[in-house]
Every structure is written in structure tokens, then in C-alpha cells.
Short mmCIF file of C-alpha atoms in Angstrom, two decimals:
data_model
loop_
_atom_site.label_atom_id
_atom_site.label_comp_id
_atom_site.label_asym_id
_atom_site.label_seq_id
_atom_site.Cartn_x
_atom_site.Cartn_y
_atom_site.Cartn_z
CA UNK A 1 -61.12 36.38 66.14
CA UNK A 2 -57.74 36.14 68.77
CA UNK A 3 -58.54 32.26 68.76
CA UNK A 4 -57.85 31.86 65.35
CA UNK A 5 -54.58 34.16 65.00
CA UNK A 6 -53.36 31.79 67.65
CA UNK A 7 -53.93 28.28 66.00
CA UNK A 8 -52.73 30.32 62.93
CA UNK A 9 -49.28 31.59 64.29
CA UNK A 10 -49.06 27.86 65.84
CA UNK A 11 -49.33 26.46 62.62
CA UNK A 12 -46.58 28.59 61.08
CA UNK A 13 -44.61 28.10 64.25
CA UNK A 14 -44.19 24.27 63.55
CA UNK A 15 -42.06 24.53 60.31
CA UNK A 16 -39.26 23.83 61.31
CA UNK A 17 -36.65 25.47 58.30
CA UNK A 18 -33.24 22.82 60.01
CA UNK A 19 -35.45 20.01 59.00
CA UNK A 20 -36.31 18.09 55.60
CA UNK A 21 -38.54 20.53 53.23
CA UNK A 22 -40.65 17.93 52.67
CA UNK A 23 -41.56 15.72 55.46
CA UNK A 24 -40.25 17.79 58.31
CA UNK A 25 -38.87 14.55 60.38
CA UNK A 26 -35.53 14.03 58.77
CA UNK A 27 -32.37 16.69 58.80
CA UNK A 28 -32.32 18.01 55.72
CA UNK A 29 -28.70 17.35 53.50
CA UNK A 30 -26.55 20.63 53.17
CA UNK A 31 -24.89 21.66 49.89
CA UNK A 32 -28.44 21.78 48.11
CA UNK A 33 -30.52 24.17 46.51
CA UNK A 34 -34.18 22.62 48.25
CA UNK A 35 -33.54 22.01 51.20
CA UNK A 36 -34.83 17.28 51.16
CA UNK A 37 -33.55 15.21 53.40
CA UNK A 38 -32.04 11.83 52.05
CA UNK A 39 -34.66 9.58 52.00
CA UNK A 40 -37.21 12.44 49.74
CA UNK A 41 -34.99 13.42 47.94
CA UNK A 42 -34.10 10.05 46.39
CA UNK A 43 -38.60 9.08 46.20
CA UNK A 44 -38.38 12.74 44.40
CA UNK A 45 -35.90 11.46 42.16
CA UNK A 46 -37.17 8.16 41.19
CA UNK A 47 -41.04 9.94 40.84
CA UNK A 48 -42.43 8.09 37.88
CA UNK A 49 -42.92 10.09 34.43
CA UNK A 50 -45.61 8.83 32.92
CA UNK A 51 -45.21 6.71 29.80
CA UNK A 52 -47.16 9.12 26.88
CA UNK A 53 -43.63 11.37 28.00
CA UNK A 54 -41.08 9.06 27.89
CA UNK A 55 -43.04 7.67 23.90
CA UNK A 56 -43.18 11.64 23.04
CA UNK A 57 -39.55 11.58 23.79
CA UNK A 58 -39.15 8.52 21.62
CA UNK A 59 -40.53 9.30 18.86
CA UNK A 60 -38.80 12.73 18.37
CA UNK A 61 -35.91 10.96 18.45
CA UNK A 62 -36.53 8.67 15.90
CA UNK A 63 -37.58 11.68 13.63
CA UNK A 64 -34.68 12.69 14.87
CA UNK A 65 -32.19 10.41 13.54
CA UNK A 66 -34.02 9.59 10.30
CA UNK A 67 -33.92 13.22 9.87
CA UNK A 68 -29.78 13.55 10.12
CA UNK A 69 -29.33 9.75 8.29
CA UNK A 70 -31.61 10.73 5.30
CA UNK A 71 -29.62 14.83 5.51
CA UNK A 72 -26.22 12.75 5.71
CA UNK A 73 -27.81 10.36 3.04
CA UNK A 74 -28.27 13.77 0.50
CA UNK A 75 -25.00 15.22 1.48
CA UNK A 76 -22.87 12.32 0.61
CA UNK A 77 -25.35 11.48 -2.70
CA UNK A 78 -24.94 15.43 -3.80
CA UNK A 79 -21.24 15.12 -3.41
CA UNK A 80 -20.30 11.69 -4.86
CA UNK A 81 -22.53 13.27 -8.03
CA UNK A 82 -20.82 16.28 -8.16
CA UNK A 83 -16.93 14.44 -8.36
CA UNK A 84 -19.03 12.60 -11.21
CA UNK A 85 -19.48 15.83 -12.97
CA UNK A 86 -16.58 17.15 -12.84
CA UNK A 87 -14.75 14.00 -14.30
CA UNK A 88 -17.02 13.77 -17.38
CA UNK A 89 -15.59 17.18 -18.12
CA UNK A 90 -12.22 15.78 -17.60
CA UNK A 91 -13.04 12.61 -19.48
CA UNK A 92 -12.14 10.60 -16.89
CA UNK A 93 -15.03 8.70 -17.42
CA UNK A 94 -13.65 5.55 -15.35
CA UNK A 95 -14.21 7.59 -13.00
CA UNK A 96 -17.33 8.91 -13.37
CA UNK A 97 -18.57 6.24 -13.92
CA UNK A 98 -17.93 4.75 -10.01
CA UNK A 99 -18.62 8.35 -8.66
CA UNK A 100 -22.19 7.30 -10.19
CA UNK A 101 -22.54 4.30 -8.91
CA UNK A 102 -22.48 5.52 -5.46
CA UNK A 103 -25.33 7.72 -6.20
CA UNK A 104 -27.54 4.98 -7.72
CA UNK A 105 -26.90 2.47 -5.21
CA UNK A 106 -28.52 5.36 -2.16
CA UNK A 107 -30.97 6.86 -5.29
CA UNK A 108 -31.54 4.15 -8.21
CA UNK A 109 -34.30 6.42 -10.31
CA UNK A 110 -32.31 8.97 -9.49
CA UNK A 111 -33.45 11.34 -13.63
CA UNK A 112 -29.77 13.69 -13.84
CA UNK A 113 -27.29 10.22 -11.65
CA UNK A 114 -28.58 7.91 -14.47
CA UNK A 115 -28.21 10.51 -17.29
CA UNK A 116 -25.02 10.79 -16.54
CA UNK A 117 -24.38 7.19 -16.12
CA UNK A 118 -25.20 6.78 -19.85
CA UNK A 119 -22.66 9.09 -20.33
CA UNK A 120 -19.62 7.46 -18.41
CA UNK A 121 -20.88 4.23 -19.82
CA UNK A 122 -21.27 5.52 -23.16
CA UNK A 123 -17.70 6.44 -23.36
CA UNK A 124 -16.66 2.84 -21.31
CA UNK A 125 -18.29 1.07 -23.83
CA UNK A 126 -19.81 -0.33 -21.13
CA UNK A 127 -23.22 -1.97 -22.54
CA UNK A 128 -25.14 -3.24 -19.72
CA UNK A 129 -24.29 -0.51 -17.34
CA UNK A 130 -25.78 1.82 -20.22
CA UNK A 131 -28.93 -0.13 -21.03
CA UNK A 132 -29.58 -0.39 -17.04
CA UNK A 133 -29.74 3.87 -16.98
CA UNK A 134 -30.95 4.11 -19.75
CA UNK A 135 -34.34 1.82 -18.96
CA UNK A 136 -34.27 3.83 -15.51
CA UNK A 137 -34.86 7.06 -17.78
CA UNK A 138 -36.50 6.90 -21.17
CA UNK A 139 -40.31 7.99 -20.59
CA UNK A 140 -38.40 11.08 -18.39
CA UNK A 141 -37.90 14.15 -20.54
CA UNK A 142 -35.73 17.05 -19.27
CA UNK A 143 -35.21 20.84 -19.86
CA UNK A 144 -31.93 20.84 -19.18
CA UNK A 145 -30.48 20.85 -22.97
CA UNK A 146 -26.81 20.98 -21.38
CA UNK A 147 -27.36 17.42 -19.77
CA UNK A 148 -29.37 16.32 -22.72
CA UNK A 149 -26.55 17.51 -25.46
CA UNK A 150 -24.32 15.00 -23.70
CA UNK A 151 -26.09 11.99 -23.63
CA UNK A 152 -27.05 12.09 -27.60
CA UNK A 153 -23.14 12.45 -28.31
CA UNK A 154 -22.54 10.01 -25.91
CA UNK A 155 -25.24 7.64 -27.19
CA UNK A 156 -23.63 7.96 -31.10
CA UNK A 157 -20.81 7.21 -29.35
CA UNK A 158 -21.58 3.59 -27.98
CA UNK A 159 -24.01 3.06 -31.13
CA UNK A 160 -20.96 2.72 -33.27
CA UNK A 161 -20.51 -0.96 -31.98
CA UNK A 162 -23.16 -2.58 -33.44
CA UNK A 163 -24.47 -2.61 -37.32
CA UNK A 164 -27.30 -1.84 -38.78
CA UNK A 165 -27.02 -4.32 -41.05
CA UNK A 166 -26.66 -7.47 -38.53
CA UNK A 167 -26.96 -9.81 -41.50
CA UNK A 168 -24.29 -8.99 -43.00
CA UNK A 169 -22.35 -9.28 -39.71
CA UNK A 170 -23.74 -12.65 -39.27
CA UNK A 171 -21.78 -13.84 -43.15
CA UNK A 172 -18.92 -11.80 -42.36
CA UNK A 173 -18.63 -13.58 -39.03
CA UNK A 174 -19.40 -17.17 -41.33
CA UNK A 175 -15.96 -16.31 -42.91
CA UNK A 176 -13.73 -14.34 -40.58
CA UNK A 177 -11.74 -17.03 -41.26
CA UNK A 178 -11.42 -16.95 -45.15
CA UNK A 179 -9.57 -14.14 -46.40
CA UNK A 180 -10.85 -14.28 -50.28
CA UNK A 181 -14.52 -14.27 -48.87
CA UNK A 182 -13.66 -11.59 -47.02
CA UNK A 183 -11.47 -9.43 -49.15
CA UNK A 184 -14.43 -9.71 -51.54
CA UNK A 185 -17.34 -8.51 -49.54
CA UNK A 186 -16.05 -5.44 -48.22
CA UNK A 187 -17.35 -3.49 -51.34
CA UNK A 188 -20.32 -5.23 -50.79
CA UNK A 189 -21.34 -2.61 -48.20
CA UNK A 190 -21.08 1.09 -46.89
CA UNK A 191 -21.57 1.42 -43.90
CA UNK A 192 -18.41 1.05 -41.52
CA UNK A 193 -19.10 -0.17 -39.08
CA UNK A 194 -19.21 -3.97 -40.94
CA UNK A 195 -16.07 -2.40 -43.32
CA UNK A 196 -14.12 -2.41 -39.72
CA UNK A 197 -15.32 -5.86 -38.62
CA UNK A 198 -13.99 -7.41 -41.71
CA UNK A 199 -10.61 -5.58 -41.74
CA UNK A 200 -10.42 -6.71 -38.13
CA UNK A 201 -10.55 -9.78 -39.35
CA UNK A 202 -8.41 -9.26 -41.69
CA UNK A 203 -5.62 -8.46 -39.55
CA UNK A 204 -4.97 -11.67 -38.08
CA UNK A 205 -3.60 -12.68 -41.37
CA UNK A 206 -1.26 -9.78 -41.07
CA UNK A 207 -2.09 -8.19 -44.70
CA UNK A 208 -1.38 -5.23 -42.90
CA UNK A 209 -1.48 -3.12 -46.15
CA UNK A 210 -5.06 -4.22 -47.10
CA UNK A 211 -6.13 -3.78 -43.62
CA UNK A 212 -4.54 -0.15 -43.78
CA UNK A 213 -5.84 0.46 -46.72
CA UNK A 214 -9.98 -0.06 -45.48
CA UNK A 215 -9.42 1.76 -42.10
CA UNK A 216 -8.79 4.75 -43.69
CA UNK A 217 -11.25 4.81 -46.18
CA UNK A 218 -13.88 4.11 -43.24
CA UNK A 219 -12.16 7.49 -41.46
CA UNK A 220 -12.33 8.84 -44.97
CA UNK A 221 -16.08 9.16 -43.86
CA UNK A 222 -15.75 9.58 -40.15
CA UNK A 223 -12.78 10.36 -38.65
CA UNK A 224 -13.22 9.91 -35.66
CA UNK A 225 -14.81 6.24 -35.91
CA UNK A 226 -13.55 4.92 -33.04
CA UNK A 227 -12.86 1.37 -34.07
CA UNK A 228 -11.39 2.48 -36.99
CA UNK A 229 -8.59 4.30 -35.50
CA UNK A 230 -8.17 1.83 -32.75
CA UNK A 231 -7.57 -1.09 -35.85
CA UNK A 232 -5.05 1.39 -36.84
CA UNK A 233 -3.12 1.58 -33.92
CA UNK A 234 -2.23 -1.92 -34.09
CA UNK A 235 -1.41 -1.97 -37.49
CA UNK A 236 1.21 0.87 -37.28
CA UNK A 237 2.68 -1.02 -33.99
CA UNK A 238 2.75 -4.42 -36.34
CA UNK A 239 4.86 -2.31 -38.79
CA UNK A 240 6.98 -0.71 -36.49
CA UNK A 241 5.64 3.20 -36.98
CA UNK A 242 5.46 3.21 -32.97
CA UNK A 243 5.31 7.25 -32.97
CA UNK A 244 2.55 7.23 -35.27
CA UNK A 245 0.73 4.46 -33.27
CA UNK A 246 1.23 6.28 -29.95
CA UNK A 247 -0.01 9.33 -32.03
CA UNK A 248 -3.36 7.66 -33.17
CA UNK A 249 -3.59 6.43 -29.42
CA UNK A 250 -3.28 10.09 -27.71
CA UNK A 251 -6.59 11.13 -30.22
CA UNK A 252 -7.86 7.85 -28.97
CA UNK A 253 -7.03 9.48 -25.16
CA UNK A 254 -8.69 12.78 -25.90
CA UNK A 255 -12.10 10.73 -26.31
CA UNK A 256 -12.06 8.95 -22.88
CA UNK A 257 -8.87 10.28 -20.95
CA UNK A 258 -8.75 7.03 -19.45
CA UNK A 259 -9.47 4.60 -22.05
CA UNK A 260 -7.82 0.94 -19.93
CA UNK A 261 -7.52 -0.46 -23.77
CA UNK A 262 -5.95 2.49 -25.15
CA UNK A 263 -3.01 2.97 -22.11
CA UNK A 264 -2.64 -1.34 -22.83
CA UNK A 265 -2.36 -0.03 -25.91
CA UNK A 266 0.15 2.17 -25.40
CA UNK A 267 2.46 -0.40 -23.26
CA UNK A 268 2.54 -2.53 -25.86
CA UNK A 269 3.67 -0.82 -28.35
CA UNK A 270 6.50 0.94 -26.08
CA UNK A 271 7.54 -2.93 -25.55
CA UNK A 272 7.14 -3.52 -29.13
CA UNK A 273 10.43 -0.68 -29.54
CA UNK A 274 12.41 -2.04 -26.08
CA UNK A 275 11.27 0.98 -23.88
CA UNK A 276 10.57 -0.67 -21.38
CA UNK A 277 10.27 2.02 -18.65
CA UNK A 278 7.67 4.01 -20.39
CA UNK A 279 5.87 0.05 -21.05
CA UNK A 280 5.04 -0.50 -17.04
CA UNK A 281 3.94 2.86 -16.49
CA UNK A 282 1.19 2.96 -19.27
CA UNK A 283 0.45 -1.11 -17.92
CA UNK A 284 0.66 0.53 -13.92
CA UNK A 285 -2.10 3.53 -14.85
CA UNK A 286 -4.31 0.78 -16.79
CA UNK A 287 -3.55 -1.54 -13.81
CA UNK A 288 -4.88 0.54 -11.77
CA UNK A 289 -8.06 2.10 -13.04
CA UNK A 290 -9.11 -1.46 -12.88
CA UNK A 291 -7.23 -4.37 -11.59
CA UNK A 292 -9.67 -6.96 -13.37
CA UNK A 293 -9.52 -5.38 -17.26
CA UNK A 294 -8.31 -7.75 -19.19
CA UNK A 295 -6.20 -5.42 -21.07
CA UNK A 296 -4.91 -4.32 -18.12
CA UNK A 297 -3.26 -7.82 -17.36
CA UNK A 298 -2.56 -8.79 -20.95
CA UNK A 299 0.33 -5.78 -20.35
CA UNK A 300 1.04 -6.02 -17.12
CA UNK A 301 1.77 -9.28 -17.97
CA UNK A 302 3.37 -8.53 -21.33
CA UNK A 303 6.24 -6.09 -18.73
CA UNK A 304 6.58 -8.48 -17.12
CA UNK A 305 8.01 -10.86 -19.53
CA UNK A 306 9.86 -8.88 -20.75
CA UNK A 307 11.33 -8.11 -17.14
CA UNK A 308 12.03 -11.50 -16.20
CA UNK A 309 9.41 -11.66 -13.96
CA UNK A 310 8.01 -14.66 -16.11
CA UNK A 311 5.78 -16.18 -12.87
CA UNK A 312 4.14 -13.18 -12.99
CA UNK A 313 3.34 -13.37 -15.69
CA UNK A 314 2.31 -16.63 -16.40
CA UNK A 315 0.06 -16.05 -13.35
CA UNK A 316 -1.69 -12.81 -15.42
CA UNK A 317 -2.76 -15.26 -18.14
CA UNK A 318 -3.53 -17.72 -15.01
CA UNK A 319 -6.27 -14.85 -14.68
CA UNK A 320 -6.94 -14.11 -17.78
CA UNK A 321 -8.19 -17.28 -18.43
CA UNK A 322 -10.27 -17.49 -15.82
CA UNK A 323 -12.22 -14.62 -16.67
CA UNK A 324 -13.05 -16.17 -19.60
CA UNK A 325 -15.13 -18.47 -18.33
CA UNK A 326 -17.41 -15.82 -17.67
CA UNK A 327 -17.14 -13.91 -20.78
CA UNK A 328 -16.62 -16.99 -23.29
CA UNK A 329 -14.11 -14.46 -25.32
CA UNK A 330 -10.63 -16.20 -25.59
CA UNK A 331 -9.29 -13.66 -27.66
CA UNK A 332 -6.22 -12.06 -25.34
CA UNK A 333 -5.22 -15.46 -23.73
CA UNK A 334 -5.24 -16.64 -27.77
CA UNK A 335 -2.83 -13.55 -28.67
CA UNK A 336 -0.50 -13.05 -24.70
CA UNK A 337 0.11 -17.06 -24.39
CA UNK A 338 2.10 -17.49 -27.28
CA UNK A 339 4.24 -14.05 -26.12
CA UNK A 340 4.52 -15.34 -22.75
CA UNK A 341 5.60 -19.25 -23.59
CA UNK A 342 7.96 -18.41 -26.10
CA UNK A 343 6.67 -19.53 -29.30
CA UNK A 344 6.16 -16.21 -30.50
CA UNK A 345 8.92 -13.57 -31.10
CA UNK A 346 6.77 -10.31 -30.32
CA UNK A 347 9.86 -7.78 -30.89
#
């Protein structure tokens, strides 16, 4: 028994606290919590980590990154949707449509975003965007009565652009330049959309009294009929009833505060009565809402022309004509060209 005790004591006495705790050969490096020599410390640091731990750690990291990205997307979409809802409440439908586009770029099937897109695009008369949003949610039911009410009102608003009697519409278009035939067709339809189209064609003949009479009959049926009110502003502008024309524009802006056509119309009215500074304000606002909108470009071209900036006005005309190669509609360039080329006296 004495021999065993002496052996244990000898083994314990062999551990040298001044040497490395691992190898007991080299002197340990001072300044660390565990007394290890330089070689042992390096080898232990480089101890291989099992692959499964690495993969597990990478998997957790990937899940965290994906979660953060998705959370960021949801937050961003919610912010833009909120801005769109506020814009719609303020009748700022161009702003609303832009915000909704940002939401739908990330979540193209979102019901609320598509429903609000129908509302915004309807008041902007953006038929393509309206149809795309409609197709995505046509078969989906909602219990949100407030949203449904807004969608239905917007759908009725945009529907006023389409005549129900398409055959009659084709007959009207076929005689668009024949004043007598147009006048003969006015009383042959009760559809106010068609009556307004006839009045619009008659506007080109400069028979403003007849046009105003037809438009008044339309407005007697529907006082808020957009196309009729819009045509009436042009009649008032060209008959020098400028205050009445501007008042009609304000009625239209009550439907859509960012209506680029109406803002451009106000610019043209102010130019007509030589209020060039006021015209420039309206033209600038219209152009800021959409730099590629032909009505806004037209108003800007006219402001530039009457301010003596002919080069800029011609550049705007060229831009409108470039757009026509895609749209096929030359209405604006045909009425603008004679003015800024000097062959027609606007005021």
C-alpha cells in the first residue's frame, strides 16, 4: 500500500505548472486564461469543425437571410399600399397607381392591391391597367363592402367611355366629317355616350352652339358625365367664356385631382386669355405628373411657343409625333402643329 501511494505522488509531481498544460514540454505563453504553449494553442485553434455543424450553421444563416428579405418585402409592400389608399382618399389617382404598381411588382396576385388598382386606373382612364387588375380578381369574392363600393363606382366611371350600341357608334365614326349627317343622327339615339361622340365630331366644324346644345342635353341626363363636361370646357374656351371653362375644369378635378388632361386644359384656357404665367403653372404641374403624357407635352409646347421658346416647342411637337407612331392617334399633333408653326392664330 505504501508503494502505491508513492507512485501516485510521483505522477502528480511530474506535472509542471510552468510548462504547457497540454504537452508539458514547452513553456506556456503568458497572458491567456489557459496556460498553453504557442504550438499547442495554434493546433487547438485549427481543430477541424465537423461538416454537419458547418452545413447546419449555413442552413440557419440562409433561413435568417430569406426571412429578413421577405419581411422587408412585406413591410415595403404594406407601406406602398398604405400610401396608395391615402392617395385614393385624396383623389390623387396617378400617385395611387404608381404606388400600387410597386406593390404588384412584388405581389402580383394580391387582392387588395389589384382592387385598388382597378379604382385608380379607372379614374385615370387607363384601360389596360384596369383590365389586367380586373382579370386577376374577377372570380374572387370579398366581404370588404367599403372596398367593393369603391371598385363598383370606379367601374361605372370608366364604363362611360364605351358606347353600348357599337353598330351606331361605327355609323357615327363613318360620317365623322359630314356635319349634316351627324346632326341627323343626334336624335336617333338616347345613349348619352353616342350623343357626346357626335358632339365631339361636330366640335371640329366649330359649330359651338350646336355642340353646347347637345352637351347640355347629355348633362341633363347625367350632370357628372366626364366626356360631356370635358367637351363643354373646350366650347367655353373657344367662345371666350374663360371663367366658366375654368369652373368646369374644377368640377372635373373634383373626380380626379391629378387629371392631366384637365390640368393641361386649364393651361390652354389661360393661354387663350393671355394669362401666360398661370398657364405655365398648370402645364408644369401636368408635366410633372407624367413627362410622357401628350396632353401635358402639348400644353408645355404652347407655353414655350408663346414665351418665345420656339425651339423647345418644336421639340415637344416632335416628341408627340414620335408617340403617335405607337398609338396611331394624331389628334394632338394635328391641332398643335398649326399653332406653333404659325398657320393658325390661337389668340
